Amino acid sequence: MKDEAFENSVIYHRNQGWSIRRLGREYHCGRNRILRILRENEHRRSEGVNPLKEPRVYPSKLDPYKEYIHDVLQQFKNITVQRIFEQILEKGYSGRISIVEVYVSKIRQAKSHQVIRCVETAAGQRAAHDWSEYMIEFTSSEGREHKVIFFSYILGYSRRQYIEVVEDKTQRTLFECLVHAFMYFDGVAREIKSDNQKVCVDRWSVVSPYLTVTTLVLPRIMAFAPWRSIPESQQRI
């Protein structure tokens, strides 16, 4: 641990004319530590910052095979780590599979970041609603957690949001919450988007969902178009 009081004392007595040998003898520490403290202090005085140590890179048994692993992952995206491990064993690798697992995981994580596209809409054009469930421990629950369900309705243009705590996720509750959201915002968006929740989607065809009959009642009354997310675009709004 860095001892600033000790280092300040060493620097002070060095400025008073103490030799490196005397500093080591008086403070009961080695010559190299004294020199390191003085060099760091000189660097701070000249550069204004602490010197940054370059991280030491240790050689790995996997280094000769990393280029081969990259080529294999580009050619076979779904290949397992076990299969990669078996292939490099045949090429002379003598390390453990855990090293391969960590390296392959880093490569796949770096390539798996998906861009989340936020769709910009005109004011009043689109909104979206969804459920959220949380396990919450209340002060009166004696250490037990209770499931709390939230309904959320968010406007695509302004990102203003309406949130309501509900007891269930039935279609009746959904309709009530939507009406409450319309009253809160004093209006209805032209399009309202939801995910593939059971109260809205009965089943899927090849390219589009079949909405439940009762789901279409509220849009007809309130004059908005219901939208459904396909699985590949759940992150869009």
Coordinates of C-alpha atoms in Angstrom, one line a residue:
M1 CA 0.0 0.0 0.0
K2 CA 1.2 3.5 -0.8
D3 CA 2.4 5.4 2.3
E4 CA 2.3 9.1 1.4
A5 CA 3.5 10.2 4.8
F6 CA 6.6 7.9 4.5
E7 CA 7.3 9.1 1.0
N8 CA 6.9 12.8 1.9
S9 CA 9.3 12.3 4.8
V10 CA 11.9 10.6 2.5
I11 CA 11.6 13.4 -0.1
Y12 CA 11.9 16.1 2.6
H13 CA 15.1 14.6 4.1
R14 CA 16.6 14.0 0.7
N15 CA 16.1 17.7 0.0
Q16 CA 17.8 18.4 3.3
G17 CA 20.9 16.7 1.9
W18 CA 20.6 13.1 3.2
S19 CA 22.3 10.5 1.1
I20 CA 20.6 7.5 -0.4
R21 CA 22.5 5.2 2.0
R22 CA 21.5 7.3 5.1
L23 CA 17.8 7.3 4.0
G24 CA 17.9 3.6 3.7
R25 CA 19.5 3.1 7.0
E26 CA 17.3 5.6 8.9
Y27 CA 14.0 4.3 7.3
H28 CA 15.0 0.6 7.3
C29 CA 14.2 0.1 3.6
G30 CA 16.1 -0.8 0.5
R31 CA 18.0 1.4 -1.8
N32 CA 15.7 0.6 -4.8
R33 CA 12.6 1.7 -2.9
I34 CA 14.3 5.0 -2.0
L35 CA 15.3 5.6 -5.6
R36 CA 11.8 4.7 -6.9
I37 CA 10.2 7.3 -4.5
L38 CA 12.6 10.0 -5.6
R39 CA 12.2 9.2 -9.4
E40 CA 8.4 9.3 -9.1
N41 CA 8.6 12.6 -7.2
E42 CA 10.9 14.1 -9.9
H43 CA 8.5 12.9 -12.6
R44 CA 5.5 14.5 -10.9
R45 CA 7.5 17.8 -10.6
S46 CA 8.5 17.8 -14.3
E47 CA 5.4 16.3 -15.9
G48 CA 2.6 17.0 -13.4
V49 CA 1.3 13.5 -13.4
N50 CA 2.3 10.1 -11.8
P51 CA 4.2 7.8 -14.2
L52 CA 2.0 5.1 -15.5
K53 CA 3.4 1.6 -15.5
E54 CA 2.9 -0.3 -18.7
P55 CA 1.0 -3.5 -18.1
R56 CA 3.2 -6.5 -18.2
V57 CA 2.2 -9.0 -21.0
Y58 CA 2.8 -12.6 -20.1
P59 CA 3.2 -15.1 -22.9
S60 CA 0.5 -17.7 -23.2
K61 CA 0.6 -21.3 -24.5
L62 CA -2.3 -20.3 -26.7
D63 CA -0.4 -17.5 -28.5
P64 CA 0.7 -19.6 -31.5
Y65 CA -2.8 -20.8 -32.1
K66 CA -4.8 -17.6 -31.8
E67 CA -4.7 -16.8 -35.5
Y68 CA -5.9 -20.3 -36.3
I69 CA -8.8 -19.9 -33.8
H70 CA -9.8 -16.6 -35.5
D71 CA -9.9 -18.4 -38.9
V72 CA -12.0 -21.3 -37.5
L73 CA -14.5 -18.9 -35.8
Q74 CA -14.9 -16.9 -39.1
Q75 CA -15.5 -20.1 -41.0
F76 CA -17.7 -21.9 -38.5
K77 CA -19.5 -19.4 -36.3
N78 CA -21.4 -22.0 -34.2
I79 CA -18.4 -24.2 -33.5
T80 CA -18.0 -25.3 -29.9
V81 CA -15.1 -24.5 -27.7
Q82 CA -14.6 -28.3 -27.1
R83 CA -14.2 -28.8 -30.9
I84 CA -11.7 -25.9 -31.1
F85 CA -9.8 -27.4 -28.2
E86 CA -9.6 -30.8 -29.9
Q87 CA -8.3 -29.3 -33.1
I88 CA -5.5 -27.3 -31.5
L89 CA -4.5 -30.3 -29.4
E90 CA -3.8 -32.1 -32.7
K91 CA -1.6 -29.1 -33.7
G92 CA 0.5 -29.4 -30.5
Y93 CA -1.3 -27.2 -27.9
S94 CA -0.4 -28.3 -24.4
G95 CA -2.5 -26.0 -22.3
R96 CA -5.9 -26.4 -20.6
I97 CA -9.3 -25.9 -22.2
S98 CA -10.1 -23.1 -19.7
I99 CA -7.6 -20.8 -21.5
V100 CA -9.4 -21.5 -24.8
E101 CA -12.8 -20.9 -23.2
V102 CA -11.8 -17.4 -21.9
Y103 CA -10.2 -16.4 -25.2
V104 CA -13.1 -17.6 -27.4
S105 CA -15.6 -15.9 -25.1
K106 CA -13.7 -12.6 -25.5
I107 CA -13.8 -12.8 -29.3
R108 CA -17.5 -13.7 -29.5
Q109 CA -18.5 -11.0 -27.0
A110 CA -16.6 -8.4 -29.1
K111 CA -18.5 -9.5 -32.2
S112 CA -21.9 -10.0 -30.6
H113 CA -22.7 -6.4 -29.7
Q114 CA -25.9 -5.5 -31.6
V115 CA -26.7 -2.0 -32.6
I116 CA -30.0 -0.9 -31.0
R117 CA -31.7 1.3 -33.5
C118 CA -34.0 3.8 -32.0
V119 CA -36.8 4.7 -34.4
E120 CA -37.6 8.4 -34.5
T121 CA -41.3 9.1 -35.0
A122 CA -43.4 12.2 -35.4
A123 CA -45.2 13.7 -32.4
G124 CA -48.3 11.6 -31.6
Q125 CA -47.4 9.0 -34.2
R126 CA -46.4 6.0 -32.1
A127 CA -46.3 4.7 -28.5
A128 CA -45.4 1.4 -26.9
H129 CA -46.6 -0.5 -23.9
D130 CA -45.2 -3.5 -21.9
W131 CA -45.2 -5.2 -18.5
S132 CA -42.3 -5.4 -16.0
E133 CA -42.0 -7.7 -13.1
Y134 CA -39.8 -7.1 -10.0
M135 CA -39.2 -9.0 -6.8
I136 CA -39.3 -6.4 -4.0
E137 CA -38.8 -6.8 -0.3
F138 CA -41.1 -4.5 1.7
T139 CA -40.3 -3.3 5.3
S140 CA -43.4 -5.1 6.6
S141 CA -42.7 -8.4 4.7
E142 CA -40.3 -9.8 7.3
G143 CA -37.5 -10.5 4.7
R144 CA -39.8 -12.1 2.1
E145 CA -39.9 -10.8 -1.4
H146 CA -43.1 -10.1 -3.3
K147 CA -43.7 -9.9 -7.0
V148 CA -44.8 -6.5 -8.2
I149 CA -46.0 -5.9 -11.7
F150 CA -45.7 -2.6 -13.5
F151 CA -47.4 -1.5 -16.7
S152 CA -45.6 1.1 -18.8
Y153 CA -46.7 3.2 -21.7
I154 CA -44.1 5.4 -23.4
L155 CA -44.4 7.9 -26.3
G156 CA -42.0 7.4 -29.1
Y157 CA -41.4 11.1 -29.9
S158 CA -41.0 12.7 -26.4
R159 CA -40.1 9.5 -24.4
R160 CA -42.6 10.7 -21.8
Q161 CA -43.8 7.6 -19.8
Y162 CA -46.8 6.5 -17.8
I163 CA -46.3 3.8 -15.2
E164 CA -48.9 2.0 -13.1
V165 CA -48.7 -0.8 -10.6
V166 CA -51.1 -3.7 -11.4
E167 CA -52.1 -7.0 -9.8
D168 CA -52.1 -9.2 -12.9
K169 CA -51.4 -9.1 -16.7
T170 CA -54.9 -10.0 -18.0
Q171 CA -56.5 -8.4 -21.0
R172 CA -58.9 -6.5 -18.8
T173 CA -56.1 -5.0 -16.8
L174 CA -54.3 -4.1 -20.1
F175 CA -57.3 -2.2 -21.4
E176 CA -57.8 -0.4 -18.1
C177 CA -54.1 0.7 -18.0
L178 CA -54.2 1.9 -21.7
V179 CA -57.3 4.0 -20.9
H180 CA -55.6 5.4 -17.9
A181 CA -52.5 6.3 -20.0
F182 CA -54.7 8.0 -22.6
M183 CA -56.3 10.1 -19.9
Y184 CA -52.9 10.9 -18.4
F185 CA -51.5 12.1 -21.8
D186 CA -54.9 13.6 -22.8
G187 CA -54.8 11.8 -26.2
V188 CA -54.2 8.6 -28.1
A189 CA -51.2 7.9 -30.4
R190 CA -52.0 6.9 -34.0
E191 CA -50.0 3.6 -33.5
I192 CA -49.5 1.6 -30.3
K193 CA -46.9 -1.1 -30.3
S194 CA -46.6 -4.1 -27.9
D195 CA -44.5 -7.2 -27.7
N196 CA -45.9 -10.7 -28.3
Q197 CA -47.8 -10.9 -25.0
K198 CA -50.5 -13.6 -24.8
V199 CA -53.3 -11.1 -24.1
C200 CA -52.6 -9.6 -27.6
V201 CA -51.3 -12.3 -29.9
D202 CA -53.1 -15.5 -30.4
R203 CA -50.6 -17.2 -32.7
W204 CA -48.1 -16.4 -35.4
S205 CA -48.1 -17.1 -39.1
V206 CA -45.0 -17.2 -41.2
V207 CA -44.6 -13.4 -41.3
S208 CA -47.2 -11.8 -39.1
P209 CA -49.2 -12.3 -35.8
Y210 CA -52.8 -13.3 -35.5
L211 CA -54.3 -10.9 -32.9
T212 CA -57.0 -12.1 -30.5
V213 CA -60.5 -10.9 -31.4
T214 CA -60.9 -8.9 -28.2
T215 CA -57.6 -7.2 -28.7
L216 CA -59.1 -5.4 -31.7
V217 CA -62.0 -3.9 -29.8
L218 CA -60.1 -1.1 -28.0
P219 CA -58.2 0.0 -31.1
R220 CA -61.5 0.3 -33.0
I221 CA -63.1 2.4 -30.3
M222 CA -60.1 4.6 -29.6
A223 CA -59.1 4.8 -33.3
F224 CA -55.5 3.7 -33.2
A225 CA -53.5 1.0 -35.1
P226 CA -52.1 -1.9 -33.1
W227 CA -48.5 -2.8 -33.9
R228 CA -46.7 -6.0 -32.9
S229 CA -43.0 -6.6 -32.6
I230 CA -41.4 -9.5 -34.5
P231 CA -38.8 -11.4 -32.5
E232 CA -35.8 -9.8 -34.3
S233 CA -36.9 -6.3 -33.5
Q234 CA -37.9 -6.4 -29.9
Q235 CA -35.3 -3.8 -29.1
R236 CA -36.9 -1.2 -31.4
I237 CA -39.6 1.2 -30.6

